[in-house]
PDB file of C-alpha atoms in Angstrom:
ATOM      1  CA  MET A   1      72.525 -18.820 -44.751  1.00 81.00           C
ATOM      2  CA  ASN A   2      72.028 -18.668 -48.519  1.00 86.00           C
ATOM      3  CA  PHE A   3      69.393 -19.479 -51.119  1.00 84.00           C
ATOM      4  CA  GLN A   4      71.185 -22.618 -52.321  1.00 87.00           C
ATOM      5  CA  GLN A   5      70.899 -24.074 -48.810  1.00 89.00           C
ATOM      6  CA  LEU A   6      67.193 -23.227 -48.722  1.00 89.00           C
ATOM      7  CA  ARG A   7      66.631 -24.746 -52.148  1.00 86.00           C
ATOM      8  CA  SER A   8      68.454 -27.921 -51.093  1.00 92.00           C
ATOM      9  CA  ILE A   9      66.113 -28.313 -48.109  1.00 89.00           C
ATOM     10  CA  ARG A  10      62.994 -27.644 -50.176  1.00 87.00           C
ATOM     11  CA  GLU A  11      63.945 -29.996 -53.000  1.00 88.00           C
ATOM     12  CA  ALA A  12      64.967 -32.770 -50.612  1.00 91.00           C
ATOM     13  CA  SER A  13      61.438 -32.699 -49.213  1.00 89.00           C
ATOM     14  CA  ARG A  14      59.868 -32.572 -52.684  1.00 87.00           C
ATOM     15  CA  ARG A  15      62.028 -35.365 -54.116  1.00 88.00           C
ATOM     16  CA  GLY A  16      61.292 -37.922 -51.411  1.00 90.00           C
ATOM     17  CA  PHE A  17      64.632 -37.227 -49.671  1.00 91.00           C
ATOM     18  CA  ASN A  18      66.531 -38.611 -52.683  1.00 91.00           C
ATOM     19  CA  LEU A  19      69.692 -36.489 -52.828  1.00 90.00           C
ATOM     20  CA  THR A  20      70.623 -37.759 -56.285  1.00 90.00           C
ATOM     21  CA  GLU A  21      67.405 -36.290 -57.685  1.00 89.00           C
ATOM     22  CA  VAL A  22      67.939 -33.084 -55.684  1.00 89.00           C
ATOM     23  CA  ALA A  23      71.425 -32.721 -57.162  1.00 90.00           C
ATOM     24  CA  ASN A  24      70.056 -33.185 -60.683  1.00 89.00           C
ATOM     25  CA  VAL A  25      67.350 -30.568 -60.168  1.00 84.00           C
ATOM     26  CA  LEU A  26      69.781 -28.029 -58.693  1.00 88.00           C
ATOM     27  CA  PHE A  27      72.561 -28.814 -61.225  1.00 86.00           C
ATOM     28  CA  THR A  28      75.083 -29.678 -58.563  1.00 89.00           C
ATOM     29  CA  SER A  29      76.610 -32.792 -56.962  1.00 91.00           C
ATOM     30  CA  GLN A  30      75.160 -35.024 -54.270  1.00 89.00           C
ATOM     31  CA  PRO A  31      78.018 -34.244 -51.847  1.00 90.00           C
ATOM     32  CA  GLY A  32      77.367 -30.563 -52.517  1.00 90.00           C
ATOM     33  CA  VAL A  33      73.702 -30.956 -51.570  1.00 89.00           C
ATOM     34  CA  SER A  34      74.609 -32.840 -48.403  1.00 91.00           C
ATOM     35  CA  ARG A  35      77.053 -30.099 -47.449  1.00 90.00           C
ATOM     36  CA  GLN A  36      74.477 -27.342 -48.028  1.00 90.00           C
ATOM     37  CA  ILE A  37      71.929 -29.133 -45.836  1.00 91.00           C
ATOM     38  CA  ARG A  38      74.408 -29.871 -43.062  1.00 88.00           C
ATOM     39  CA  GLU A  39      75.730 -26.294 -43.011  1.00 90.00           C
ATOM     40  CA  LEU A  40      72.237 -24.870 -42.587  1.00 89.00           C
ATOM     41  CA  GLU A  41      71.406 -27.377 -39.855  1.00 89.00           C
ATOM     42  CA  GLU A  42      74.601 -26.405 -38.014  1.00 88.00           C
ATOM     43  CA  GLU A  43      73.795 -22.707 -38.376  1.00 89.00           C
ATOM     44  CA  LEU A  44      70.259 -23.209 -37.031  1.00 89.00           C
ATOM     45  CA  GLY A  45      71.413 -25.595 -34.314  1.00 89.00           C
ATOM     46  CA  VAL A  46      68.807 -28.284 -35.142  1.00 90.00           C
ATOM     47  CA  ASP A  47      68.501 -31.343 -37.372  1.00 92.00           C
ATOM     48  CA  ILE A  48      65.982 -30.693 -40.126  1.00 91.00           C
ATOM     49  CA  PHE A  49      66.040 -34.260 -41.466  1.00 91.00           C
ATOM     50  CA  GLU A  50      65.913 -37.667 -39.889  1.00 91.00           C
ATOM     51  CA  ARG A  51      68.706 -39.955 -41.050  1.00 89.00           C
ATOM     52  CA  ASN A  52      69.569 -43.614 -41.400  1.00 88.00           C
ATOM     53  CA  GLY A  53      73.313 -43.455 -41.764  1.00 86.00           C
ATOM     54  CA  LYS A  54      73.976 -40.938 -44.532  1.00 83.00           C
ATOM     55  CA  ARG A  55      70.533 -41.390 -46.062  1.00 87.00           C
ATOM     56  CA  LEU A  56      67.728 -38.911 -45.380  1.00 91.00           C
ATOM     57  CA  THR A  57      64.515 -40.643 -44.316  1.00 90.00           C
ATOM     58  CA  GLY A  58      62.144 -37.837 -43.324  1.00 91.00           C
ATOM     59  CA  LEU A  59      61.651 -34.527 -41.547  1.00 92.00           C
ATOM     60  CA  THR A  60      62.261 -34.083 -37.858  1.00 92.00           C
ATOM     61  CA  GLU A  61      59.705 -32.208 -35.763  1.00 90.00           C
ATOM     62  CA  PRO A  62      61.795 -28.998 -36.013  1.00 89.00           C
ATOM     63  CA  GLY A  63      62.131 -29.673 -39.731  1.00 88.00           C
ATOM     64  CA  LYS A  64      58.363 -29.801 -40.149  1.00 90.00           C
ATOM     65  CA  GLY A  65      58.170 -26.291 -38.697  1.00 89.00           C
ATOM     66  CA  ILE A  66      61.153 -24.957 -40.643  1.00 90.00           C
ATOM     67  CA  LEU A  67      60.146 -26.228 -44.092  1.00 88.00           C
ATOM     68  CA  PRO A  68      57.088 -23.919 -44.518  1.00 84.00           C
ATOM     69  CA  ILE A  69      59.282 -20.932 -43.596  1.00 86.00           C
ATOM     70  CA  ILE A  70      61.868 -21.947 -46.192  1.00 87.00           C
ATOM     71  CA  GLU A  71      59.165 -22.369 -48.835  1.00 81.00           C
ATOM     72  CA  ARG A  72      57.758 -18.940 -47.994  1.00 79.00           C
ATOM     73  CA  LEU A  73      61.208 -17.300 -48.212  1.00 82.00           C
ATOM     74  CA  LEU A  74      61.889 -18.866 -51.609  1.00 79.00           C
ATOM     75  CA  ARG A  75      58.438 -17.937 -52.850  1.00 77.00           C
ATOM     76  CA  GLU A  76      59.003 -14.310 -51.893  1.00 74.00           C
ATOM     77  CA  ALA A  77      62.428 -14.371 -53.563  1.00 74.00           C
ATOM     78  CA  GLU A  78      60.753 -15.573 -56.770  1.00 77.00           C
ATOM     79  CA  ASN A  79      58.119 -12.848 -56.399  1.00 66.00           C
ATOM     80  CA  LEU A  80      60.879 -10.271 -56.001  1.00 71.00           C
ATOM     81  CA  GLN A  81      62.502 -11.441 -59.224  1.00 71.00           C
ATOM     82  CA  LYS A  82      59.174 -11.267 -61.059  1.00 66.00           C
ATOM     83  CA  ALA A  83      58.515  -7.782 -59.708  1.00 67.00           C
ATOM     84  CA  GLY A  84      61.906  -6.644 -60.981  1.00 67.00           C
ATOM     85  CA  ASN A  85      61.201  -8.134 -64.401  1.00 61.00           C
ATOM     86  CA  GLU A  86      57.805  -6.455 -64.452  1.00 58.00           C
ATOM     87  CA  PHE A  87      59.222  -2.968 -63.980  1.00 59.00           C
ATOM     88  CA  SER A  88      62.277  -3.474 -66.170  1.00 53.00           C
ATOM     89  CA  ASP A  89      60.303  -4.830 -69.154  1.00 62.00           C
ATOM     90  CA  GLN A  90      56.544  -5.238 -68.923  1.00 64.00           C
ATOM     91  CA  THR A  91      56.029  -6.856 -72.334  1.00 71.00           C
ATOM     92  CA  ARG A  92      58.683  -9.589 -72.326  1.00 80.00           C
ATOM     93  CA  GLY A  93      58.917 -12.844 -70.469  1.00 85.00           C
ATOM     94  CA  THR A  94      57.575 -16.390 -70.357  1.00 89.00           C
ATOM     95  CA  LEU A  95      54.109 -17.515 -69.332  1.00 94.00           C
ATOM     96  CA  SER A  96      53.964 -21.163 -68.298  1.00 94.00           C
ATOM     97  CA  ILE A  97      50.510 -22.759 -68.479  1.00 97.00           C
ATOM     98  CA  ALA A  98      49.724 -26.241 -67.171  1.00 96.00           C
ATOM     99  CA  THR A  99      46.473 -27.719 -68.414  1.00 95.00           C
ATOM    100  CA  THR A 100      44.674 -30.817 -69.638  1.00 92.00           C
ATOM    101  CA  HIS A 101      44.565 -32.017 -73.228  1.00 89.00           C
ATOM    102  CA  THR A 102      40.920 -30.991 -73.604  1.00 90.00           C
ATOM    103  CA  GLN A 103      41.613 -27.381 -72.610  1.00 93.00           C
ATOM    104  CA  ALA A 104      44.817 -27.191 -74.667  1.00 93.00           C
ATOM    105  CA  ARG A 105      43.204 -28.680 -77.767  1.00 92.00           C
ATOM    106  CA  TYR A 106      39.737 -27.116 -77.805  1.00 92.00           C
ATOM    107  CA  VAL A 107      39.659 -23.985 -75.635  1.00 93.00           C
ATOM    108  CA  LEU A 108      43.103 -22.398 -75.446  1.00 95.00           C
ATOM    109  CA  PRO A 109      44.038 -21.973 -79.138  1.00 95.00           C
ATOM    110  CA  GLU A 110      41.834 -18.901 -79.657  1.00 95.00           C
ATOM    111  CA  VAL A 111      42.857 -17.453 -76.291  1.00 96.00           C
ATOM    112  CA  VAL A 112      46.554 -17.949 -76.976  1.00 96.00           C
ATOM    113  CA  GLN A 113      46.212 -16.482 -80.454  1.00 96.00           C
ATOM    114  CA  LYS A 114      44.643 -13.272 -79.117  1.00 96.00           C
ATOM    115  CA  PHE A 115      47.166 -13.065 -76.281  1.00 95.00           C
ATOM    116  CA  ARG A 116      50.099 -13.406 -78.686  1.00 94.00           C
ATOM    117  CA  LEU A 117      48.773 -10.537 -80.767  1.00 94.00           C
ATOM    118  CA  ALA A 118      48.806  -8.340 -77.663  1.00 93.00           C
ATOM    119  CA  TYR A 119      52.138  -9.664 -76.320  1.00 94.00           C
ATOM    120  CA  PRO A 120      54.289 -10.881 -79.227  1.00 94.00           C
ATOM    121  CA  ASP A 121      57.430 -10.935 -77.050  1.00 92.00           C
ATOM    122  CA  VAL A 122      55.979 -13.185 -74.353  1.00 93.00           C
ATOM    123  CA  ARG A 123      56.861 -16.833 -74.840  1.00 93.00           C
ATOM    124  CA  ILE A 124      54.244 -19.410 -73.860  1.00 95.00           C
ATOM    125  CA  ALA A 125      55.176 -22.781 -72.378  1.00 94.00           C
ATOM    126  CA  LEU A 126      52.179 -25.110 -72.579  1.00 95.00           C
ATOM    127  CA  GLN A 127      52.382 -28.220 -70.389  1.00 94.00           C
ATOM    128  CA  GLN A 128      49.742 -30.953 -70.440  1.00 93.00           C
ATOM    129  CA  SER A 129      49.025 -33.442 -67.664  1.00 90.00           C
ATOM    130  CA  SER A 130      46.451 -34.622 -65.123  1.00 89.00           C
ATOM    131  CA  PRO A 131      44.743 -32.132 -62.778  1.00 89.00           C
ATOM    132  CA  GLU A 132      46.801 -33.465 -59.858  1.00 89.00           C
ATOM    133  CA  HIS A 133      50.082 -32.830 -61.651  1.00 91.00           C
ATOM    134  CA  ILE A 134      48.835 -29.460 -62.862  1.00 94.00           C
ATOM    135  CA  ALA A 135      48.220 -28.435 -59.253  1.00 92.00           C
ATOM    136  CA  GLU A 136      51.654 -29.683 -58.201  1.00 89.00           C
ATOM    137  CA  TRP A 137      53.351 -27.731 -60.997  1.00 91.00           C
ATOM    138  CA  VAL A 138      51.599 -24.487 -60.068  1.00 92.00           C
ATOM    139  CA  ILE A 139      52.315 -24.926 -56.357  1.00 88.00           C
ATOM    140  CA  SER A 140      55.994 -25.653 -57.040  1.00 83.00           C
ATOM    141  CA  GLY A 141      56.344 -22.683 -59.394  1.00 84.00           C
ATOM    142  CA  LYS A 142      56.984 -24.826 -62.472  1.00 88.00           C
ATOM    143  CA  ALA A 143      53.830 -23.312 -63.987  1.00 93.00           C
ATOM    144  CA  ASP A 144      52.373 -19.825 -63.540  1.00 93.00           C
ATOM    145  CA  ILE A 145      48.778 -20.846 -64.293  1.00 95.00           C
ATOM    146  CA  GLY A 146      46.858 -24.101 -64.054  1.00 96.00           C
ATOM    147  CA  ILE A 147      43.646 -24.782 -65.986  1.00 96.00           C
ATOM    148  CA  ALA A 148      41.457 -27.837 -65.422  1.00 93.00           C
ATOM    149  CA  THR A 149      37.949 -28.941 -64.545  1.00 85.00           C
ATOM    150  CA  GLU A 150      38.715 -31.424 -61.781  1.00 73.00           C
ATOM    151  CA  GLY A 151      40.389 -30.808 -58.458  1.00 81.00           C
ATOM    152  CA  LEU A 152      42.058 -27.403 -58.547  1.00 88.00           C
ATOM    153  CA  SER A 153      39.797 -25.908 -55.877  1.00 87.00           C
ATOM    154  CA  GLN A 154      40.808 -28.636 -53.423  1.00 88.00           C
ATOM    155  CA  PHE A 155      44.392 -27.439 -52.895  1.00 89.00           C
ATOM    156  CA  LYS A 156      44.913 -24.934 -50.066  1.00 87.00           C
ATOM    157  CA  ASP A 157      48.094 -23.584 -51.700  1.00 87.00           C
ATOM    158  CA  LEU A 158      46.160 -22.529 -54.807  1.00 92.00           C
ATOM    159  CA  VAL A 159      43.718 -19.718 -55.479  1.00 92.00           C
ATOM    160  CA  SER A 160      41.279 -20.720 -58.198  1.00 92.00           C
ATOM    161  CA  PHE A 161      38.668 -18.874 -60.249  1.00 93.00           C
ATOM    162  CA  ALA A 162      35.549 -20.312 -61.878  1.00 92.00           C
ATOM    163  CA  CYS A 163      35.865 -19.499 -65.577  1.00 93.00           C
ATOM    164  CA  TYR A 164      33.088 -21.157 -67.566  1.00 92.00           C
ATOM    165  CA  GLU A 165      30.529 -23.962 -67.386  1.00 93.00           C
ATOM    166  CA  TRP A 166      30.191 -26.812 -69.859  1.00 94.00           C
ATOM    167  CA  ASN A 167      28.342 -30.124 -70.257  1.00 94.00           C
ATOM    168  CA  HIS A 168      29.042 -33.629 -71.477  1.00 95.00           C
ATOM    169  CA  MET A 169      27.688 -34.861 -74.795  1.00 94.00           C
ATOM    170  CA  ILE A 170      27.130 -38.323 -76.201  1.00 95.00           C
ATOM    171  CA  VAL A 171      28.925 -39.358 -79.396  1.00 95.00           C
ATOM    172  CA  VAL A 172      27.735 -42.342 -81.457  1.00 95.00           C
ATOM    173  CA  PRO A 173      28.350 -43.693 -84.965  1.00 93.00           C
ATOM    174  CA  ASP A 174      25.865 -42.687 -87.638  1.00 91.00           C
ATOM    175  CA  GLY A 175      22.873 -45.048 -87.568  1.00 92.00           C
ATOM    176  CA  HIS A 176      23.254 -45.995 -83.903  1.00 95.00           C
ATOM    177  CA  PRO A 177      19.994 -47.061 -82.139  1.00 95.00           C
ATOM    178  CA  LEU A 178      20.359 -44.284 -79.536  1.00 95.00           C
ATOM    179  CA  LEU A 179      19.673 -41.756 -82.293  1.00 94.00           C
ATOM    180  CA  ASN A 180      16.080 -43.018 -82.323  1.00 92.00           C
ATOM    181  CA  GLN A 181      15.493 -41.953 -78.702  1.00 88.00           C
ATOM    182  CA  SER A 182      13.365 -38.824 -78.368  1.00 86.00           C
ATOM    183  CA  LEU A 183      14.951 -38.104 -74.987  1.00 90.00           C
ATOM    184  CA  LEU A 184      18.049 -40.072 -74.066  1.00 94.00           C
ATOM    185  CA  THR A 185      18.066 -41.647 -70.589  1.00 95.00           C
ATOM    186  CA  LEU A 186      20.875 -43.070 -68.463  1.00 96.00           C
ATOM    187  CA  GLU A 187      19.069 -46.403 -68.477  1.00 95.00           C
ATOM    188  CA  GLU A 188      19.236 -46.585 -72.281  1.00 95.00           C
ATOM    189  CA  LEU A 189      22.836 -45.372 -72.264  1.00 95.00           C
ATOM    190  CA  SER A 190      23.856 -48.052 -69.746  1.00 95.00           C
ATOM    191  CA  LYS A 191      22.807 -50.777 -72.210  1.00 95.00           C
ATOM    192  CA  TYR A 192      25.829 -50.009 -74.409  1.00 97.00           C
ATOM    193  CA  PRO A 193      29.600 -50.173 -73.844  1.00 97.00           C
ATOM    194  CA  ILE A 194      30.900 -46.719 -72.951  1.00 97.00           C
ATOM    195  CA  ILE A 195      34.141 -44.969 -73.881  1.00 97.00           C
ATOM    196  CA  THR A 196      35.030 -41.897 -71.859  1.00 96.00           C
ATOM    197  CA  TYR A 197      37.720 -40.102 -69.844  1.00 95.00           C
ATOM    198  CA  ASP A 198      40.131 -41.528 -67.304  1.00 92.00           C
ATOM    199  CA  ARG A 199      39.235 -40.973 -63.661  1.00 89.00           C
ATOM    200  CA  GLY A 200      40.170 -37.476 -62.547  1.00 85.00           C
ATOM    201  CA  PHE A 201      39.899 -36.008 -66.053  1.00 87.00           C
ATOM    202  CA  THR A 202      37.385 -33.750 -67.760  1.00 86.00           C
ATOM    203  CA  GLY A 203      34.406 -34.173 -65.451  1.00 90.00           C
ATOM    204  CA  ARG A 204      34.645 -37.961 -65.151  1.00 91.00           C
ATOM    205  CA  SER A 205      33.499 -37.745 -61.513  1.00 92.00           C
ATOM    206  CA  HIS A 206      30.150 -36.302 -62.653  1.00 94.00           C
ATOM    207  CA  ILE A 207      29.676 -39.170 -65.106  1.00 95.00           C
ATOM    208  CA  ASP A 208      30.315 -41.782 -62.417  1.00 95.00           C
ATOM    209  CA  ALA A 209      28.081 -39.961 -59.941  1.00 95.00           C
ATOM    210  CA  ALA A 210      25.152 -39.807 -62.378  1.00 96.00           C
ATOM    211  CA  PHE A 211      25.103 -43.572 -62.961  1.00 96.00           C
ATOM    212  CA  GLU A 212      25.634 -44.324 -59.282  1.00 95.00           C
ATOM    213  CA  GLN A 213      22.775 -42.050 -58.189  1.00 95.00           C
ATOM    214  CA  ALA A 214      20.497 -43.700 -60.758  1.00 95.00           C
ATOM    215  CA  GLY A 215      21.417 -47.144 -59.419  1.00 96.00           C
ATOM    216  CA  LEU A 216      22.912 -48.148 -62.759  1.00 96.00           C
ATOM    217  CA  GLN A 217      26.182 -49.871 -63.665  1.00 94.00           C
ATOM    218  CA  ALA A 218      27.968 -48.165 -66.546  1.00 94.00           C
ATOM    219  CA  ASP A 219      29.872 -50.591 -68.776  1.00 95.00           C
ATOM    220  CA  ILE A 220      32.970 -48.460 -69.319  1.00 96.00           C
ATOM    221  CA  VAL A 221      35.122 -50.540 -71.660  1.00 97.00           C
ATOM    222  CA  LEU A 222      37.807 -48.020 -72.572  1.00 97.00           C
ATOM    223  CA  THR A 223      39.116 -44.787 -71.068  1.00 96.00           C
ATOM    224  CA  ALA A 224      41.517 -42.135 -72.317  1.00 94.00           C
ATOM    225  CA  MET A 225      42.741 -38.633 -71.459  1.00 88.00           C
ATOM    226  CA  ASP A 226      42.294 -37.404 -75.009  1.00 89.00           C
ATOM    227  CA  SER A 227      38.855 -36.537 -76.465  1.00 91.00           C
ATOM    228  CA  ASP A 228      40.125 -37.229 -79.979  1.00 90.00           C
ATOM    229  CA  VAL A 229      41.180 -40.721 -78.958  1.00 93.00           C
ATOM    230  CA  ILE A 230      37.766 -41.408 -77.421  1.00 94.00           C
ATOM    231  CA  GLN A 231      35.997 -40.347 -80.605  1.00 93.00           C
ATOM    232  CA  GLN A 232      38.364 -42.370 -82.770  1.00 93.00           C
ATOM    233  CA  TYR A 233      37.422 -45.569 -80.945  1.00 95.00           C
ATOM    234  CA  VAL A 234      33.738 -44.656 -81.109  1.00 94.00           C
ATOM    235  CA  SER A 235      34.099 -44.346 -84.888  1.00 92.00           C
ATOM    236  CA  LEU A 236      35.470 -47.912 -84.913  1.00 93.00           C
ATOM    237  CA  GLY A 237      32.235 -49.112 -83.311  1.00 93.00           C
ATOM    238  CA  LEU A 238      33.759 -50.073 -79.947  1.00 96.00           C
ATOM    239  CA  GLY A 239      31.256 -48.155 -77.862  1.00 96.00           C
ATOM    240  CA  VAL A 240      29.323 -44.983 -77.135  1.00 97.00           C
ATOM    241  CA  GLY A 241      31.428 -41.966 -76.291  1.00 96.00           C
ATOM    242  CA  ILE A 242      30.876 -39.438 -73.504  1.00 96.00           C
ATOM    243  CA  VAL A 243      32.981 -36.349 -74.175  1.00 95.00           C
ATOM    244  CA  ALA A 244      33.194 -32.672 -73.309  1.00 93.00           C
ATOM    245  CA  SER A 245      30.863 -30.422 -75.293  1.00 91.00           C
ATOM    246  CA  MET A 246      33.791 -28.333 -76.603  1.00 90.00           C
ATOM    247  CA  ALA A 247      35.307 -31.475 -78.135  1.00 89.00           C
ATOM    248  CA  VAL A 248      32.430 -32.516 -80.376  1.00 84.00           C
ATOM    249  CA  GLU A 249      33.675 -30.472 -83.341  1.00 66.00           C
ATOM    250  CA  ALA A 250      36.224 -33.240 -83.898  1.00 52.00           C
ATOM    251  CA  SER A 251      33.401 -35.721 -84.580  1.00 55.00           C
ATOM    252  CA  ARG A 252      32.626 -34.080 -87.915  1.00 59.00           C
ATOM    253  CA  GLY A 253      34.087 -36.006 -90.801  1.00 58.00           C
ATOM    254  CA  GLN A 254      34.383 -39.195 -88.729  1.00 71.00           C
ATOM    255  CA  GLY A 255      30.877 -40.456 -89.398  1.00 83.00           C
ATOM    256  CA  LEU A 256      29.805 -39.594 -85.858  1.00 91.00           C
ATOM    257  CA  ARG A 257      26.642 -38.006 -84.481  1.00 92.00           C
ATOM    258  CA  THR A 258      26.163 -36.191 -81.184  1.00 92.00           C
ATOM    259  CA  LEU A 259      23.378 -36.315 -78.595  1.00 93.00           C
ATOM    260  CA  TYR A 260      22.861 -33.793 -75.824  1.00 90.00           C
ATOM    261  CA  GLY A 261      23.689 -34.985 -72.323  1.00 89.00           C
ATOM    262  CA  LYS A 262      22.922 -31.803 -70.401  1.00 91.00           C
ATOM    263  CA  HIS A 263      19.951 -33.415 -68.663  1.00 93.00           C
ATOM    264  CA  LEU A 264      21.950 -36.530 -67.754  1.00 95.00           C
ATOM    265  CA  PHE A 265      25.041 -35.176 -66.017  1.00 95.00           C
ATOM    266  CA  THR A 266      25.786 -32.334 -63.610  1.00 94.00           C
ATOM    267  CA  PRO A 267      27.350 -29.338 -65.402  1.00 94.00           C
ATOM    268  CA  ASN A 268      31.118 -28.946 -65.081  1.00 93.00           C
ATOM    269  CA  VAL A 269      33.072 -25.806 -64.220  1.00 93.00           C
ATOM    270  CA  THR A 270      36.526 -25.186 -65.621  1.00 94.00           C
ATOM    271  CA  ARG A 271      38.752 -23.360 -63.157  1.00 94.00           C
ATOM    272  CA  LEU A 272      41.970 -21.391 -63.500  1.00 96.00           C
ATOM    273  CA  ALA A 273      44.389 -21.468 -60.574  1.00 95.00           C
ATOM    274  CA  VAL A 274      47.517 -19.626 -59.485  1.00 93.00           C
ATOM    275  CA  ARG A 275      49.748 -20.214 -56.494  1.00 89.00           C
ATOM    276  CA  ARG A 276      48.630 -18.523 -53.298  1.00 87.00           C
ATOM    277  CA  GLY A 277      50.872 -15.532 -52.650  1.00 81.00           C
ATOM    278  CA  ALA A 278      52.421 -15.535 -56.135  1.00 81.00           C
ATOM    279  CA  TYR A 279      53.319 -12.255 -57.835  1.00 80.00           C
ATOM    280  CA  LEU A 280      51.509 -12.035 -61.169  1.00 85.00           C
ATOM    281  CA  ARG A 281      52.958  -9.979 -63.970  1.00 86.00           C
ATOM    282  CA  SER A 282      50.637  -7.669 -65.911  1.00 86.00           C
ATOM    283  CA  TYR A 283      50.493  -9.951 -68.930  1.00 90.00           C
ATOM    284  CA  THR A 284      49.434 -12.833 -66.655  1.00 92.00           C
ATOM    285  CA  TYR A 285      46.428 -10.791 -65.518  1.00 90.00           C
ATOM    286  CA  ASP A 286      45.611 -10.077 -69.156  1.00 92.00           C
ATOM    287  CA  PHE A 287      45.835 -13.757 -70.084  1.00 95.00           C
ATOM    288  CA  ILE A 288      43.436 -14.648 -67.267  1.00 94.00           C
ATOM    289  CA  ARG A 289      40.994 -12.018 -68.450  1.00 93.00           C
ATOM    290  CA  GLU A 290      41.259 -13.287 -72.026  1.00 94.00           C
ATOM    291  CA  PHE A 291      40.471 -16.812 -70.827  1.00 95.00           C
ATOM    292  CA  ALA A 292      37.701 -15.675 -68.469  1.00 93.00           C
ATOM    293  CA  PRO A 293      36.331 -12.314 -69.694  1.00 92.00           C
ATOM    294  CA  ALA A 294      33.878 -12.089 -66.787  1.00 89.00           C
ATOM    295  CA  LEU A 295      36.807 -11.598 -64.398  1.00 88.00           C
ATOM    296  CA  SER A 296      38.129  -8.048 -64.063  1.00 85.00           C
ATOM    297  CA  LYS A 297      41.713  -7.280 -63.088  1.00 81.00           C
ATOM    298  CA  GLU A 298      40.411  -5.617 -59.941  1.00 84.00           C
ATOM    299  CA  GLU A 299      38.389  -8.707 -58.988  1.00 86.00           C
ATOM    300  CA  ILE A 300      41.357 -11.001 -59.598  1.00 86.00           C
ATOM    301  CA  HIS A 301      43.630  -8.754 -57.545  1.00 81.00           C
ATOM    302  CA  ARG A 302      41.078  -8.542 -54.720  1.00 84.00           C
ATOM    303  CA  VAL A 303      40.669 -12.312 -54.478  1.00 83.00           C
ATOM    304  CA  LEU A 304      44.429 -12.858 -54.547  1.00 81.00           C
ATOM    305  CA  SER A 305      45.006 -10.216 -51.869  1.00 78.00           C
ATOM    306  CA  GLU A 306      42.371 -11.719 -49.586  1.00 79.00           C
ATOM    307  CA  ALA A 307      43.797 -15.184 -50.119  1.00 74.00           C
ATOM    308  CA  SER A 308      47.309 -13.989 -49.367  1.00 68.00           C
ATOM    309  CA  GLN A 309      46.175 -12.354 -46.127  1.00 64.00           C
ATOM    310  CA  ALA A 310      44.377 -15.549 -45.145  1.00 62.00           C
ATOM    311  CA  ASP A 311      47.434 -17.710 -45.928  1.00 54.00           C
ATOM    312  CA  PRO A 312      47.976 -19.897 -42.848  1.00 49.00           C
ATOM    313  CA  GLY A 313      51.640 -20.284 -43.783  1.00 49.00           C
TER     314      GLY A 313
END
């Protein structure tokens, strides 16, 4: 039994049983992957995968029990490597952060700048995607940290921390009729075409829920992942924008005005997540504390330890 066999099993499950993709990920050949899988199955005395001819089609019942063990073994091997790196050189390495555009553009720059001053020899890999992909990257080990508002607390393989609360704001062109409202209401807002975030991004679920609970139909004519893009189309007069409060600085110089939406929508909480059971290097703890100063290293360590002990896998 060797790690390449274990990795072949894990990646086959992750890649939809497509051995060509597995071979590409592991930098080997498809026949080599097939051989690694078959050798492990022969050693264990059970078939891990169901087959249709030479093609893998799914996990067998024994395979469903074996896969979590393989994932746990590989996770601990990765932790062992990180622990070795930690003690051999505590100030060098790479920190991979998966996050949304809003966090990367408006929140992280100051945090990253301060972190780099403290750890000039740590390289930062910043990856941007949807909350679902962010969670997948952290769970798979592709990213060390995930930061998003939507969804991260819903994954059992992640441990997430509440970092800060924020609200949505309304962005309109200068001279828009909504600027004459003493207190903006959802009813008034629903009279205009709306431009906001894609579903699953930047608190969009709270926007939808607010209109639904008020019995109103929001006329959402354009959606985007990027706050800058939303505000650009608002400046063209295509609609009223609903954006994250930290993004409104970009409206300056575009002929846009902002209106508070705190009373209209439920506040949002940005969360930071790491993989359950992952070994965190010292500089990772320090980055988390820089992003969420209210969290102490002891509190982070306590939550991670409790989560690891409660790990059903």
